[in-house]
Coordinates of C-alpha atoms in Angstrom, one line a residue:
Chain A
X1 CA -2.7 39.8 27.9
X2 CA -2.0 36.3 29.0
X3 CA 0.8 35.8 26.4
X4 CA 2.5 38.9 27.7
X5 CA 2.3 37.7 31.3
X6 CA 3.8 34.3 30.4
X7 CA 6.4 36.0 28.3
X8 CA 7.4 38.2 31.1
X9 CA 8.4 35.2 33.1
X10 CA 10.7 34.1 30.4
X11 CA 14.3 35.0 30.2
X12 CA 13.9 37.6 27.4
X13 CA 14.2 41.3 28.1
X14 CA 11.1 42.9 29.5
X15 CA 11.5 46.0 27.4
X16 CA 11.1 44.0 24.2
X17 CA 7.7 42.6 25.4
X18 CA 6.5 46.0 26.5
X19 CA 7.2 47.2 23.0
X20 CA 5.6 44.3 21.3
X21 CA 2.4 43.8 23.3
X22 CA 0.7 47.2 22.9
X23 CA 1.5 47.2 19.2
X24 CA -0.6 44.1 18.6
X25 CA -3.2 44.6 21.3
X26 CA -5.6 46.4 18.9
X27 CA -6.4 43.2 17.0
X28 CA -7.6 40.3 19.0
X29 CA -6.6 40.8 22.5
X30 CA -2.9 40.5 22.3
X31 CA -1.1 39.0 19.4
X32 CA 0.6 35.7 20.4
X33 CA 4.3 36.1 20.8
X34 CA 5.5 32.5 20.8
X35 CA 3.7 30.6 18.0
X36 CA 4.4 27.0 17.2
X37 CA 3.0 25.5 14.0
X38 CA 2.9 21.7 13.8
X39 CA 1.4 21.2 10.3
X40 CA 3.2 21.5 7.0
X41 CA 0.5 23.7 5.5
X42 CA 0.0 26.0 8.4
X43 CA 3.8 26.2 8.6
X44 CA 3.9 27.9 5.3
X45 CA 1.1 30.4 5.9
X46 CA 2.6 31.2 9.3
X47 CA 6.1 31.8 7.8
X48 CA 4.5 34.2 5.3
X49 CA 2.5 36.2 7.8
X50 CA 4.3 36.1 11.1
X51 CA 6.2 39.2 12.3
X52 CA 9.9 38.6 12.9
X53 CA 10.5 36.6 16.0
X54 CA 6.8 35.8 16.5
X55 CA 7.0 32.3 15.0
X56 CA 9.1 30.0 17.2
X57 CA 9.0 26.6 15.5
X58 CA 7.6 24.9 12.4
X59 CA 7.2 21.2 11.7
X60 CA 10.3 19.3 10.5
X61 CA 8.4 18.5 7.3
X62 CA 8.6 22.2 6.4
X63 CA 12.4 21.8 5.9
X64 CA 12.0 19.0 3.4
X65 CA 12.4 20.4 -0.1
X66 CA 10.3 17.6 -1.6
X67 CA 7.3 18.6 0.5
X68 CA 7.8 22.3 1.2
X69 CA 8.2 25.2 -1.2
X70 CA 9.5 27.2 1.7
X71 CA 12.2 24.7 2.8
X72 CA 14.9 27.4 2.8
X73 CA 13.0 29.7 5.0
X74 CA 11.9 26.9 7.3
X75 CA 15.6 26.2 8.1
X76 CA 15.7 29.4 10.1
X77 CA 13.1 28.1 12.6
X78 CA 13.4 25.4 15.2
X79 CA 11.9 22.2 13.8
X80 CA 9.3 20.2 15.8
X81 CA 8.1 16.6 15.1
X82 CA 4.6 17.2 16.4
X83 CA 4.9 15.6 19.9
X84 CA 3.2 17.3 22.8
X85 CA 6.3 17.2 25.1
X86 CA 8.7 19.0 22.8
X87 CA 6.1 21.6 21.9
X88 CA 5.1 22.3 25.5
X89 CA 8.7 22.8 26.4
X90 CA 8.9 25.6 23.8
X91 CA 6.5 27.5 26.0
X92 CA 4.2 28.5 23.2
X93 CA 1.2 30.9 23.7
X94 CA -0.4 29.6 20.4
X95 CA -0.1 26.3 18.7
X96 CA -1.4 25.9 15.2
X97 CA -2.3 22.3 14.3
X98 CA -4.0 20.7 11.4
X99 CA -7.1 18.5 11.1
X100 CA -5.0 15.4 10.9
X101 CA -2.8 16.2 13.9
X102 CA -3.3 13.3 16.3
X103 CA -6.2 14.3 18.6
X104 CA -4.3 13.0 21.7
X105 CA -1.6 15.5 21.1
X106 CA -4.0 18.4 20.7
X107 CA -5.9 17.3 23.9
X108 CA -2.7 17.0 25.8
X109 CA -1.5 20.5 24.9
X110 CA -4.9 21.9 25.8
X111 CA -4.9 20.1 29.1
X112 CA -1.5 21.8 29.8
X113 CA -3.1 25.2 29.2
X114 CA -1.8 25.9 25.8
X115 CA -4.1 27.5 23.2
X116 CA -4.4 25.2 20.2
X117 CA -6.1 26.3 17.0
X118 CA -6.9 23.6 14.4
X119 CA -6.9 24.6 10.8
X120 CA -8.7 22.4 8.3
X121 CA -6.9 21.7 5.0
X122 CA -7.9 24.1 2.2
X123 CA -9.4 22.1 -0.7
X124 CA -10.2 25.0 -3.0
X125 CA -9.1 28.6 -3.8
X126 CA -11.8 30.2 -1.7
X127 CA -10.7 28.1 1.3
X128 CA -7.1 29.3 0.7
X129 CA -8.3 32.9 0.9
X130 CA -10.2 32.1 4.1
X131 CA -7.2 30.4 5.5
X132 CA -5.0 33.4 4.9
X133 CA -7.4 35.7 6.6
X134 CA -7.7 33.3 9.6
X135 CA -4.0 32.9 9.9
X136 CA -3.6 36.7 9.8
X137 CA -6.2 37.0 12.6
X138 CA -4.6 34.3 14.7
X139 CA -1.2 36.0 14.4
X140 CA -2.5 39.5 14.8
X141 CA -1.3 40.4 11.3
X142 CA -4.4 41.3 9.4
X143 CA -2.7 43.8 7.1
X144 CA -0.1 41.2 6.0
X145 CA -2.9 38.8 5.4
X146 CA -4.8 41.3 3.2
X147 CA -1.6 42.0 1.2
X148 CA -1.0 38.3 0.7
X149 CA -4.6 37.7 -0.3
X150 CA -4.4 40.4 -2.9
X151 CA -1.2 39.0 -4.3
X152 CA -2.7 35.5 -4.4
X153 CA -5.8 36.8 -6.2
X154 CA -3.7 38.5 -8.8
X155 CA -1.5 35.5 -9.3
X156 CA -4.5 33.2 -9.6
X157 CA -6.2 35.4 -12.1
X158 CA -3.0 35.4 -14.2
X159 CA -2.5 31.7 -13.9
X160 CA -6.1 30.6 -14.6
X161 CA -6.9 29.4 -18.1
X162 CA -10.5 29.6 -19.4
X163 CA -10.0 27.6 -22.6
X164 CA -10.7 23.9 -22.7
X165 CA -7.4 22.0 -22.6
X166 CA -8.9 18.5 -22.8
X167 CA -9.3 15.7 -20.3
X168 CA -6.8 14.9 -17.6
X169 CA -6.4 12.4 -14.8
X170 CA -4.5 12.5 -11.5
X171 CA -3.2 9.1 -10.5
X172 CA -1.1 8.6 -7.3
X173 CA 0.3 5.8 -5.2
X174 CA -2.1 3.0 -4.4
X175 CA -4.2 4.0 -7.4
X176 CA -5.7 7.1 -5.8
X177 CA -7.2 9.8 -7.8
X178 CA -8.5 13.3 -6.8
X179 CA -11.9 14.5 -7.8
X180 CA -12.9 18.1 -8.5
X181 CA -13.6 18.9 -4.8
X182 CA -10.0 18.5 -3.8
X183 CA -7.1 20.9 -4.0
X184 CA -5.4 18.9 -6.9
X185 CA -8.8 18.8 -8.7
X186 CA -9.1 22.6 -8.3
X187 CA -5.6 23.1 -9.7
X188 CA -6.5 20.9 -12.7
X189 CA -9.8 22.8 -13.2
X190 CA -8.0 26.2 -13.0
X191 CA -5.5 25.0 -15.6
X192 CA -8.5 24.3 -18.0
X193 CA -8.7 20.5 -17.8
X194 CA -11.7 18.4 -17.3
X195 CA -11.1 15.8 -14.6
X196 CA -11.9 12.2 -15.6
X197 CA -12.6 11.3 -12.0
X198 CA -15.8 13.3 -12.4
X199 CA -16.9 10.9 -15.1
X200 CA -17.0 8.1 -12.5
X201 CA -18.8 10.3 -9.9
X202 CA -15.6 10.8 -7.9
X203 CA -15.5 14.2 -6.1
X204 CA -13.0 13.6 -3.3
X205 CA -9.8 11.6 -3.1
X206 CA -10.4 7.9 -3.5
X207 CA -9.0 4.8 -5.2
X208 CA -9.8 4.5 -8.9
X209 CA -9.3 1.0 -10.4
X210 CA -6.6 1.2 -13.1
X211 CA -8.8 -0.3 -15.8
X212 CA -11.3 2.6 -15.4
X213 CA -8.5 5.0 -15.8
X214 CA -7.3 3.3 -18.9
X215 CA -10.8 3.1 -20.3
X216 CA -11.3 6.9 -19.8
X217 CA -8.2 7.4 -22.0
X218 CA -7.2 10.9 -20.7
X219 CA -5.3 13.4 -22.8
X220 CA -3.0 14.2 -19.9
X221 CA -1.8 12.1 -16.9
X222 CA -0.5 13.6 -13.7
X223 CA 1.0 11.2 -11.3
X224 CA 2.1 11.5 -7.7
X225 CA 5.7 12.3 -6.8
X226 CA 8.1 9.5 -5.9
X227 CA 9.6 9.1 -2.4
X228 CA 12.9 7.7 -1.4
X229 CA 12.8 4.0 -0.6
X230 CA 10.3 2.0 -2.5
X231 CA 6.8 0.9 -2.0
X232 CA 4.3 -1.3 -3.7
X233 CA 1.9 1.6 -3.5
X234 CA 4.1 3.6 -5.9
X235 CA 5.0 0.6 -8.0
X236 CA 1.5 0.9 -9.6
X237 CA 2.8 4.1 -11.3
X238 CA 5.3 1.8 -13.2
X239 CA 2.5 -0.4 -14.6
X240 CA 2.8 -0.9 -18.4
X241 CA -0.9 -0.1 -18.8
X242 CA -0.2 3.5 -17.5
X243 CA 2.7 3.9 -19.9
X244 CA 0.4 2.8 -22.7
X245 CA -2.0 5.7 -21.8
X246 CA 0.8 8.2 -21.5
X247 CA 4.5 7.4 -21.7
X248 CA 5.7 10.5 -19.9
X249 CA 3.2 11.6 -17.3
X250 CA 3.7 14.9 -15.4
X251 CA 4.6 14.5 -11.8
X252 CA 3.0 16.5 -9.0
X253 CA 5.2 18.2 -6.4
X254 CA 5.5 20.3 -3.4
X255 CA 3.3 23.0 -4.8
X256 CA 0.3 20.6 -5.0
X257 CA 0.3 19.5 -1.4
X258 CA -0.9 22.5 0.6
X259 CA -3.6 25.1 0.1
X260 CA -1.2 28.0 0.0
X261 CA -0.6 30.7 -2.6
X262 CA 2.0 28.4 -4.1
X263 CA -0.8 26.5 -5.9
X264 CA -0.6 29.2 -8.6
X265 CA 2.8 27.6 -9.5
X266 CA 1.1 24.2 -9.8
X267 CA -1.5 25.7 -12.1
X268 CA 1.3 27.2 -14.3
X269 CA 3.2 23.9 -14.3
X270 CA 0.3 22.4 -16.3
X271 CA 0.7 24.8 -19.2
Chain B
X1 CA -9.9 -40.4 -10.6
X2 CA -9.7 -39.4 -14.2
X3 CA -13.1 -37.7 -13.9
X4 CA -11.9 -35.7 -11.0
X5 CA -8.9 -34.3 -12.9
X6 CA -11.1 -33.5 -15.9
X7 CA -13.7 -31.7 -13.7
X8 CA -11.0 -29.7 -11.8
X9 CA -9.3 -28.7 -15.1
X10 CA -12.6 -27.6 -16.5
X11 CA -13.4 -25.6 -13.4
X12 CA -10.0 -23.9 -13.5
X13 CA -10.5 -23.0 -17.2
X14 CA -13.9 -21.6 -16.5
X15 CA -12.7 -19.5 -13.5
X16 CA -9.8 -18.2 -15.6
X17 CA -12.2 -16.9 -18.2
X18 CA -14.5 -15.4 -15.5
X19 CA -11.5 -13.8 -13.9
X20 CA -10.7 -12.2 -17.3
X21 CA -14.2 -10.9 -17.6
X22 CA -14.5 -9.5 -14.1
X23 CA -13.6 -6.0 -13.4
X24 CA -14.9 -2.6 -12.4
X25 CA -15.1 -1.3 -16.0
X26 CA -18.0 -3.8 -16.8
X27 CA -16.8 -4.4 -20.3
X28 CA -18.9 -6.5 -22.8
X29 CA -17.6 -10.1 -22.8
X30 CA -17.3 -10.8 -26.5
X31 CA -15.6 -7.4 -27.2
X32 CA -13.2 -8.0 -24.3
X33 CA -12.2 -11.5 -25.5
X34 CA -11.7 -10.3 -29.0
X35 CA -9.6 -7.4 -27.8
X36 CA -7.6 -9.9 -25.7
X37 CA -6.9 -12.2 -28.6
X38 CA -6.6 -9.9 -31.6
X39 CA -5.5 -6.6 -30.0
X40 CA -6.5 -3.5 -31.8
X41 CA -6.6 0.2 -31.0
X42 CA -7.9 2.0 -28.0
X43 CA -7.9 1.3 -24.3
X44 CA -9.8 -2.0 -24.4
X45 CA -6.8 -4.2 -25.5
X46 CA -4.6 -2.5 -22.9
X47 CA -7.1 -3.3 -20.1
X48 CA -7.4 -6.9 -21.2
X49 CA -3.8 -7.6 -22.0
X50 CA -2.0 -5.5 -19.4
X51 CA -4.3 -5.5 -16.4
X52 CA -6.7 -8.4 -16.4
X53 CA -4.6 -11.1 -18.1
X54 CA -1.6 -10.9 -15.7
X55 CA -4.0 -10.9 -12.8
X56 CA -5.7 -14.1 -14.0
X57 CA -2.4 -15.8 -14.9
X58 CA -1.0 -15.0 -11.4
X59 CA -4.2 -16.2 -9.7
X60 CA -3.8 -19.5 -11.6
X61 CA -0.1 -19.9 -10.9
X62 CA 0.0 -18.7 -7.3
X63 CA -3.0 -20.8 -6.4
X64 CA -1.6 -23.9 -8.1
X65 CA 1.7 -23.4 -6.4
X66 CA 0.2 -23.0 -2.9
X67 CA -2.0 -26.0 -3.4
X68 CA 0.9 -28.1 -4.6
X69 CA 3.3 -27.1 -1.9
X70 CA 0.6 -27.6 0.8
X71 CA 0.0 -31.2 -0.4
X72 CA 3.7 -31.9 -0.7
X73 CA 4.6 -30.6 2.8
X74 CA 1.7 -32.5 4.3
X75 CA 2.9 -35.6 2.6
X76 CA 6.5 -35.2 3.7
X77 CA 5.8 -34.1 7.2
X78 CA 2.9 -36.5 7.4
X79 CA 0.9 -33.8 9.1
X80 CA -2.3 -32.3 7.8
X81 CA -1.5 -28.9 9.4
X82 CA 1.6 -28.2 7.2
X83 CA 0.9 -25.3 4.9
X84 CA 3.3 -22.6 3.6
X85 CA 1.2 -19.7 4.9
X86 CA 0.5 -21.1 8.4
X87 CA 4.0 -22.4 9.2
X88 CA 5.7 -19.2 8.2
X89 CA 7.3 -20.0 4.8
X90 CA 5.2 -17.3 3.1
X91 CA 6.1 -14.9 5.9
X92 CA 9.8 -15.6 5.5
X93 CA 9.4 -15.1 1.7
X94 CA 7.6 -11.8 2.3
X95 CA 10.5 -10.7 4.6
X96 CA 13.0 -11.5 1.9
X97 CA 11.0 -9.6 -0.7
X98 CA 10.6 -6.6 1.6
X99 CA 14.3 -6.5 2.4
X100 CA 15.1 -6.6 -1.4
X101 CA 12.6 -3.7 -2.0
X102 CA 13.7 -1.5 0.8
X103 CA 17.5 -2.0 0.3
X104 CA 17.0 -1.0 -3.3
X105 CA 18.3 -4.4 -4.6
X106 CA 15.2 -4.9 -6.6
X107 CA 15.9 -1.6 -8.4
X108 CA 19.4 -2.8 -9.4
X109 CA 18.1 -6.0 -10.8
X110 CA 14.5 -6.9 -11.2
X111 CA 15.3 -10.6 -10.5
X112 CA 16.6 -9.7 -7.0
X113 CA 13.0 -9.5 -5.8
X114 CA 11.9 -13.1 -6.5
X115 CA 15.4 -14.2 -5.6
X116 CA 15.4 -12.6 -2.2
X117 CA 11.9 -14.0 -1.5
X118 CA 13.2 -17.4 -2.6
X119 CA 16.1 -17.2 -0.1
X120 CA 13.6 -16.2 2.6
X121 CA 11.3 -19.0 1.8
X122 CA 14.2 -21.5 1.6
X123 CA 15.4 -20.4 5.1
X124 CA 11.9 -20.7 6.4
X125 CA 11.3 -24.2 5.0
X126 CA 14.7 -25.5 5.9
X127 CA 14.3 -24.2 9.5
X128 CA 10.9 -25.9 9.7
X129 CA 12.1 -29.2 8.3
X130 CA 15.0 -29.1 10.8
X131 CA 12.8 -28.3 13.7
X132 CA 9.9 -30.6 12.9
X133 CA 11.0 -33.1 10.4
X134 CA 9.0 -36.3 9.6
X135 CA 9.4 -37.5 13.2
X136 CA 8.2 -34.3 14.9
X137 CA 4.6 -34.2 16.1
X138 CA 1.8 -31.7 15.2
X139 CA 2.6 -29.6 18.3
X140 CA 6.2 -29.2 17.3
X141 CA 5.2 -28.3 13.8
X142 CA 2.7 -25.7 14.9
X143 CA 5.0 -24.2 17.5
X144 CA 7.8 -24.0 15.0
X145 CA 5.4 -22.4 12.5
X146 CA 4.1 -19.9 15.0
X147 CA 7.6 -18.9 15.9
X148 CA 8.8 -18.5 12.3
X149 CA 5.6 -16.6 11.3
X150 CA 5.9 -14.3 14.3
X151 CA 9.5 -13.6 13.6
X152 CA 9.0 -13.0 9.9
X153 CA 6.0 -10.8 10.4
X154 CA 7.8 -8.7 13.0
X155 CA 10.8 -8.4 10.7
X156 CA 8.6 -7.3 7.8
X157 CA 6.8 -4.7 9.9
X158 CA 10.1 -3.4 11.2
X159 CA 11.7 -3.0 7.8
X160 CA 8.6 -1.3 6.4
X161 CA 8.4 1.0 9.4
X162 CA 12.1 2.0 9.1
X163 CA 11.5 2.9 5.4
X164 CA 11.7 6.6 4.5
X165 CA 8.8 6.1 2.1
X166 CA 5.5 7.3 3.4
X167 CA 3.6 4.5 1.8
X168 CA 5.7 1.7 3.0
X169 CA 4.2 1.2 6.5
X170 CA 0.7 0.8 5.1
X171 CA 2.0 -2.0 3.0
X172 CA 2.3 -4.4 5.9
X173 CA -1.2 -5.5 5.1
X174 CA -0.3 -6.4 1.6
X175 CA 2.6 -8.6 2.8
X176 CA 0.5 -10.3 5.5
X177 CA -2.7 -10.8 3.5
X178 CA -1.8 -10.7 -0.2
X179 CA -3.4 -9.2 -3.2
X180 CA -3.4 -9.6 -7.0
X181 CA -4.6 -6.1 -7.8
X182 CA -2.8 -4.2 -10.5
X183 CA 0.0 -6.8 -11.1
X184 CA 1.5 -6.6 -14.5
X185 CA 3.1 -8.9 -17.1
X186 CA 6.5 -7.9 -15.5
X187 CA 5.4 -9.7 -12.3
X188 CA 4.2 -12.7 -14.4
X189 CA 7.6 -12.9 -16.0
X190 CA 9.4 -12.7 -12.7
X191 CA 7.4 -15.2 -10.8
X192 CA 6.1 -17.9 -13.2
X193 CA 9.4 -19.3 -14.5
X194 CA 10.9 -20.1 -11.1
X195 CA 7.5 -21.4 -9.9
X196 CA 7.4 -23.8 -12.9
X197 CA 10.9 -25.1 -12.0
X198 CA 9.8 -25.5 -8.4
X199 CA 6.6 -27.4 -9.5
X200 CA 8.7 -29.8 -11.6
X201 CA 10.9 -30.5 -8.6
X202 CA 8.0 -31.0 -6.2
X203 CA 6.2 -33.2 -8.6
X204 CA 9.3 -35.3 -9.0
X205 CA 8.9 -36.4 -5.3
X206 CA 5.5 -38.0 -5.9
X207 CA 6.7 -41.6 -5.9
X208 CA 8.9 -41.0 -2.9
X209 CA 6.0 -39.5 -1.0
X210 CA 3.9 -42.5 -1.8
X211 CA 6.5 -44.7 -0.4
X212 CA 6.8 -42.6 2.7
X213 CA 3.2 -43.2 3.6
X214 CA 4.3 -46.7 4.5
X215 CA 6.7 -45.4 7.0
X216 CA 10.3 -44.2 6.9
X217 CA 11.9 -47.7 7.2
X218 CA 9.7 -49.1 4.4
X219 CA 10.5 -46.1 2.2
X220 CA 14.2 -46.6 2.8
X221 CA 13.8 -50.3 1.9
X222 CA 12.1 -49.2 -1.3
X223 CA 15.2 -47.3 -2.2
X224 CA 14.0 -43.8 -1.4
X225 CA 16.9 -41.6 -0.3
X226 CA 15.9 -39.3 2.6
X227 CA 18.4 -36.5 2.0
X228 CA 17.5 -36.3 -1.8
X229 CA 13.8 -36.1 -1.0
X230 CA 14.3 -33.5 1.6
X231 CA 16.5 -31.4 -0.7
X232 CA 14.1 -31.5 -3.6
X233 CA 11.1 -30.6 -1.3
X234 CA 12.9 -27.7 0.3
X235 CA 14.2 -26.3 -3.0
X236 CA 10.9 -26.9 -4.8
X237 CA 8.8 -25.2 -2.0
X238 CA 11.1 -22.2 -1.9
X239 CA 11.1 -21.9 -5.7
X240 CA 7.3 -21.8 -5.6
X241 CA 6.4 -19.9 -2.5
X242 CA 9.2 -17.3 -2.7
X243 CA 8.4 -15.8 -6.1
X244 CA 4.6 -16.3 -5.5
X245 CA 4.9 -14.2 -2.3
X246 CA 7.2 -11.7 -3.9
X247 CA 4.4 -10.7 -6.4
X248 CA 1.2 -11.5 -4.5
X249 CA 2.0 -11.2 -0.8
X250 CA 1.5 -14.0 1.7
X251 CA -1.8 -15.8 1.1
X252 CA -2.6 -18.3 3.7
X253 CA -4.8 -21.4 4.0
X254 CA -5.0 -22.3 0.3
X255 CA -2.4 -25.1 0.8
X256 CA -4.4 -26.3 3.9
X257 CA -7.9 -26.3 2.6
X258 CA -7.4 -27.8 -0.9
X259 CA -5.5 -31.0 0.0
X260 CA -7.9 -31.6 2.8
X261 CA -10.9 -31.4 0.6
X262 CA -9.4 -33.4 -2.2
X263 CA -7.7 -36.2 -0.1
X264 CA -10.8 -38.5 0.1
X265 CA -11.2 -38.2 -3.7
X266 CA -7.8 -39.5 -4.6
X267 CA -7.5 -42.2 -2.0
X268 CA -5.0 -40.3 0.1
X269 CA -2.2 -41.1 -2.3
X270 CA 0.3 -38.2 -2.6
X271 CA 1.1 -39.0 -6.2
X272 CA -2.4 -38.2 -7.1
X273 CA -3.0 -35.6 -4.5
X274 CA -0.2 -33.4 -5.6
X275 CA -1.5 -32.6 -9.1
X276 CA -5.1 -32.5 -7.9
X277 CA -4.2 -30.0 -5.2
X278 CA -2.4 -27.8 -7.8
X279 CA -5.6 -27.7 -9.8
X280 CA -7.7 -27.2 -6.7
X281 CA -5.5 -24.4 -5.4
X282 CA -5.7 -22.6 -8.8
X283 CA -9.5 -22.9 -8.7
X284 CA -9.7 -21.6 -5.1
X285 CA -7.5 -18.7 -5.6
X286 CA -9.1 -17.7 -8.9
X287 CA -12.5 -17.9 -7.2
X288 CA -11.3 -15.8 -4.3
X289 CA -9.8 -13.2 -6.6
X290 CA -13.1 -13.0 -8.5
X291 CA -15.0 -12.7 -5.2
X292 CA -12.8 -9.8 -3.8
X293 CA -13.6 -7.9 -7.0
X294 CA -17.3 -8.6 -6.7
X295 CA -17.8 -8.0 -2.9
X296 CA -16.2 -4.6 -2.7
X297 CA -15.4 -3.5 -6.2
X298 CA -14.1 -0.1 -5.3
X299 CA -11.7 -1.3 -2.5
X300 CA -8.7 -3.5 -2.6
X301 CA -10.0 -6.3 -0.4
X302 CA -7.0 -8.5 0.4
X303 CA -7.1 -12.1 -0.9
X304 CA -5.9 -13.5 2.4
X305 CA -9.0 -12.1 4.1
X306 CA -11.2 -14.4 2.1
X307 CA -8.9 -17.5 2.2
X308 CA -8.6 -17.1 5.9
X309 CA -12.4 -16.9 6.4
X310 CA -12.7 -20.2 4.4
X311 CA -9.6 -21.8 5.9
X312 CA -9.5 -20.8 9.6
X313 CA -12.6 -22.8 10.6
X314 CA -11.2 -25.8 8.9
X315 CA -7.9 -25.3 10.7
X316 CA -9.7 -25.3 14.0
X317 CA -11.6 -28.4 13.0
X318 CA -8.3 -30.2 12.2
X319 CA -6.7 -29.1 15.5
X320 CA -9.8 -30.5 17.3
X321 CA -9.5 -33.8 15.5
X322 CA -5.7 -34.0 16.2
X323 CA -6.4 -33.2 19.9
X324 CA -8.9 -35.9 20.3
X325 CA -6.4 -38.4 18.8
X326 CA -8.5 -39.3 15.7
X327 CA -7.0 -39.7 12.3
X328 CA -7.2 -36.7 10.1

């Protein structure tokens, strides 16, 4: 009931709270009423599952159409830039952070008495299902989570291709590739491609020397998206040797970044 | 003397071939060289011609350029501590390159990148010569160099931190430490022609630098024009260090170590030290670039890390000798 007590001190009408709290109290104590998400991936799941008015703020990254498939919807929420001060001032009763949120920020919020839940990034489809369930439980919306999971399962089954499509490579800025144990690797696998990173014993995301990529001679090349401004890290994608492997590589995008139901779009984009 | 040049040239040629044959793919040597020379189908010629060849060429050119400019600056400033990396010329070139990249100038015209680095290097070397010309002591030179380096490094970090690109900030290391990984023939085309021009300019100062070892008055009496010498050195150094830094980042200590090691062999005459240092610099950088690929093959260890490990102790040794008033 802590959330309700804190809420009652706020300016909002008491009647609203009285209506909201008992409704959610059957799930996990009381459902949090002022949720702040500070991670691009949890932003999306929270927006999909939260009841109207329950989610107060999402990270500013969620508004960026290059990063977020839900940029339009995110514009309706107050953006945060992940700093403890601004988040505390939003008086949240639940903060959802990611594994890569700076530990100092998480510690600070916890010291200030805010409940912070840290969600690890989902690197495969089972993890996405778990994540949906967990977000549903955190928000006190288990039915919505079950629905979303069922839709995701159906989408995934429809998008998956069992036939062998050939060998593919993922190559991103700074020469990084993603092995089969990553989200991008799972997407590649679900689309029916064999990942050349596995030939070199790469399972996670790590640098792959360009000459090994060229020697593997993949049928399909998928490169990282470009960002405004320039960097040497991305200049590697203009290397003539890559153009010799594949003149027009496919480019990853916002559907590849987070373990959310949007990955089925990424799988379809490889058809 | 002739033997020294032959040995250095043979060493550079051998290291060039080893550099071509070093790489994570572990390709068979004869097949690789055949693919390099004759081409053919499949990925092997691409690896040899588009990945390894530009890396080896740049290792040779950048190393030679840094060795040459180090020897020339030391001759002109008559100070063994002068070196493009240490005294901030490479740093200023990196700042110019970073500005060209982040403002998008290098997208408009590819030549803008080496050109901006050249302008940065020219500003750095001109500032340095003005602050610590032939009459300035070691302390003045080092102080001026520290100030220019710090300013250039801060400027580079600032520009990269302001960039909207998520990868830009992690690139500070590249610009401070340098690397030849995954450079292409485009980089060779951008950097090598201006560096060749700069090398011709710097080598044209050989006689004048010889005369300068007798003292400024003696050099003047021998008909050496001070302003012309200074102009050629500033322009030549900028033409070499600017484009080299634009494609390979700031690599320190090559221009310090090489002339120091070779000086006793050439009788301390700049006219012989300059070409010898160019060969020695090429050998050192090629060897360092081979070493970074052998020590941690799966990471991009920066070249400047190795050259600093070799060069920094020597630098301390030189400072010690300067302090105790001995000849260095």
